[in-house]
XYZ file of C-alpha atoms in Angstrom:
199
model
C 271.672 55.076 29.686
C 272.216 52.875 32.062
C 273.203 53.852 35.334
C 274.864 51.089 37.253
C 274.200 49.181 40.335
C 276.186 50.927 43.452
C 276.395 54.409 41.945
C 273.103 56.285 43.238
C 272.101 57.300 46.339
C 269.201 55.719 48.477
C 267.027 58.525 47.976
C 267.349 58.864 44.121
C 266.572 55.153 43.501
C 263.368 55.325 45.866
C 262.334 58.140 43.892
C 262.821 56.702 41.089
C 261.345 53.477 41.737
C 258.076 55.539 43.224
C 257.803 57.785 40.000
C 258.080 54.665 37.592
C 255.272 52.902 39.842
C 252.623 55.758 39.227
C 253.698 55.945 35.278
C 253.829 51.922 35.100
C 250.807 51.375 36.930
C 248.850 54.432 34.504
C 250.063 52.747 31.273
C 248.675 49.378 32.037
C 245.556 50.641 32.701
C 245.553 52.363 29.395
C 246.912 49.292 27.803
C 244.254 47.614 25.574
C 244.828 43.800 24.539
C 245.286 44.204 21.079
C 248.172 46.577 21.725
C 250.182 43.930 23.674
C 252.140 42.465 20.626
C 253.127 45.871 19.409
C 254.502 46.800 22.830
C 256.514 43.398 22.669
C 257.843 43.939 19.490
C 259.082 47.634 20.266
C 259.928 46.378 23.630
C 262.821 43.634 21.704
C 263.347 46.268 19.496
C 264.394 48.550 22.239
C 266.325 45.226 24.270
C 268.552 44.848 20.608
C 268.782 48.974 19.859
C 270.251 49.182 23.525
C 272.505 45.715 23.530
C 275.638 46.948 22.147
C 276.609 50.037 24.332
C 280.052 51.534 25.010
C 280.927 52.160 28.981
C 281.826 55.808 29.954
C 282.358 56.133 33.774
C 279.513 55.189 35.394
C 277.104 55.093 32.614
C 277.282 53.378 28.915
C 276.463 54.982 25.354
C 274.246 53.130 22.756
C 271.578 53.888 20.605
C 268.063 54.409 22.514
C 265.318 54.711 19.801
C 263.054 56.145 22.865
C 261.534 58.733 20.461
C 260.475 56.172 17.954
C 259.293 54.019 20.497
C 257.352 56.974 22.052
C 255.877 58.202 18.834
C 254.569 54.575 18.547
C 252.979 53.907 21.865
C 252.865 57.081 23.692
C 252.147 56.500 27.369
C 252.311 52.676 26.769
C 256.305 53.151 26.145
C 257.088 53.348 29.737
C 255.885 49.577 29.981
C 258.213 48.680 26.842
C 261.271 50.608 27.842
C 260.597 49.243 31.426
C 260.389 45.211 30.061
C 263.883 45.572 28.044
C 265.703 47.187 30.733
C 264.391 44.676 33.505
C 265.449 42.221 31.110
C 268.963 43.420 30.028
C 269.325 43.894 34.054
C 268.715 40.263 34.703
C 270.099 38.648 31.779
C 273.344 40.640 31.102
C 273.955 42.758 34.587
C 273.421 46.195 32.136
C 272.192 48.637 34.475
C 270.999 46.933 37.332
C 267.785 46.189 39.348
C 267.977 48.766 42.252
C 268.461 51.397 39.381
C 265.620 49.797 37.168
C 263.057 52.809 38.325
C 265.722 55.586 37.588
C 266.928 54.733 34.546
C 263.156 53.753 33.197
C 262.243 57.214 34.104
C 264.898 58.987 32.605
C 263.828 57.185 29.017
C 260.346 57.155 28.969
C 259.832 60.614 30.273
C 261.375 61.885 27.391
C 260.217 59.306 25.052
C 256.838 61.110 25.610
C 258.308 63.648 23.504
C 258.231 61.637 20.327
C 254.576 61.115 20.334
C 253.981 64.580 21.224
C 256.411 65.941 18.085
C 255.030 63.136 15.707
C 251.421 64.411 16.538
C 251.732 68.032 15.344
C 250.043 68.284 12.020
C 252.516 69.250 9.366
C 252.114 69.405 5.337
C 255.824 70.475 4.261
C 257.515 68.214 3.131
C 260.872 69.038 3.836
C 259.329 70.548 7.251
C 258.116 66.649 7.850
C 261.533 65.202 7.811
C 263.270 67.841 9.949
C 259.767 66.738 12.079
C 260.938 63.335 11.819
C 264.513 64.169 12.718
C 263.200 66.125 16.021
C 261.298 62.931 16.868
C 264.620 60.883 17.625
C 266.554 63.773 18.539
C 264.708 65.711 21.113
C 263.651 62.377 23.269
C 267.666 61.581 23.676
C 268.645 65.023 24.106
C 266.191 65.291 27.219
C 267.050 61.816 28.728
C 270.407 63.223 28.269
C 269.835 65.760 30.583
C 267.886 63.634 32.721
C 270.705 61.460 33.044
C 272.844 64.335 33.929
C 270.494 65.575 36.721
C 270.363 62.256 38.126
C 273.924 62.099 38.594
C 274.660 65.890 39.350
C 271.925 64.938 42.667
C 273.988 62.331 43.649
C 276.850 64.676 44.522
C 279.544 66.555 43.480
C 282.074 64.308 42.471
C 279.573 62.828 40.074
C 279.508 66.602 38.422
C 282.074 65.583 35.577
C 280.284 62.373 34.899
C 277.667 64.114 34.382
C 279.418 66.341 31.748
C 281.006 63.502 30.170
C 277.453 61.510 29.633
C 276.010 64.439 28.185
C 278.920 65.540 25.831
C 279.225 61.685 24.843
C 275.292 61.520 23.901
C 275.601 64.386 21.225
C 276.366 62.070 18.719
C 273.927 59.868 19.486
C 271.366 62.408 19.597
C 272.514 63.003 15.581
C 272.369 59.576 14.486
C 268.683 58.752 16.336
C 267.499 61.466 14.884
C 268.681 60.486 11.394
C 268.046 57.171 11.886
C 264.542 57.760 13.498
C 263.593 60.266 10.562
C 264.416 57.307 8.215
C 262.096 54.950 9.889
C 259.234 57.003 9.936
C 259.412 57.696 6.230
C 260.128 53.545 5.589
C 257.009 52.716 8.029
C 254.612 55.959 6.305
C 255.369 53.863 3.247
C 254.929 50.164 3.894
C 252.890 50.421 7.380
C 251.390 53.739 7.480
C 248.653 52.103 10.269
C 251.261 52.458 12.916
C 251.482 55.683 12.490
C 248.080 57.375 13.012
C 249.125 60.553 14.493
C 250.489 61.309 10.718
C 248.002 63.194 8.814
């Protein structure tokens, strides 16, 4: 879900930088020393998950896992996502430095929905599995909407790209939902402490 360099209008880039700077600053204020290793590990997970990508016009599709990242880190997810996107931009040219702000914003804000959904207290086992599925599905769905809106604001010539990018991510939403469901079930068995929101 990387928007490449030289695609977006300067005003969109500025908005992305300002919004992401505020978000990262707040996240860093909330970050505790003992949480730094978890943020680092999840940054590496995100880096690897989004490493394999398929370019489609000005964007690319790949696994994102922003739902599980948000579920595990809450507001600190923005730090993890920012670090991974920065390294991808610097090391491999994925996305870019000028688009780092808007790319982070489009992924990190929806990631918080993963935290919110996982925080819901549900006792029924079947409904719980649906809940875990939605932890992965909903953030990717919202990130796809954010990406489409970003491209739409960039001008009429990007309307088709906005539609294509959203449609291209529909199978990814389903894959992410299923993957996240199994990740959470696995973590609940082997490392339940990390899932403090689950009762």
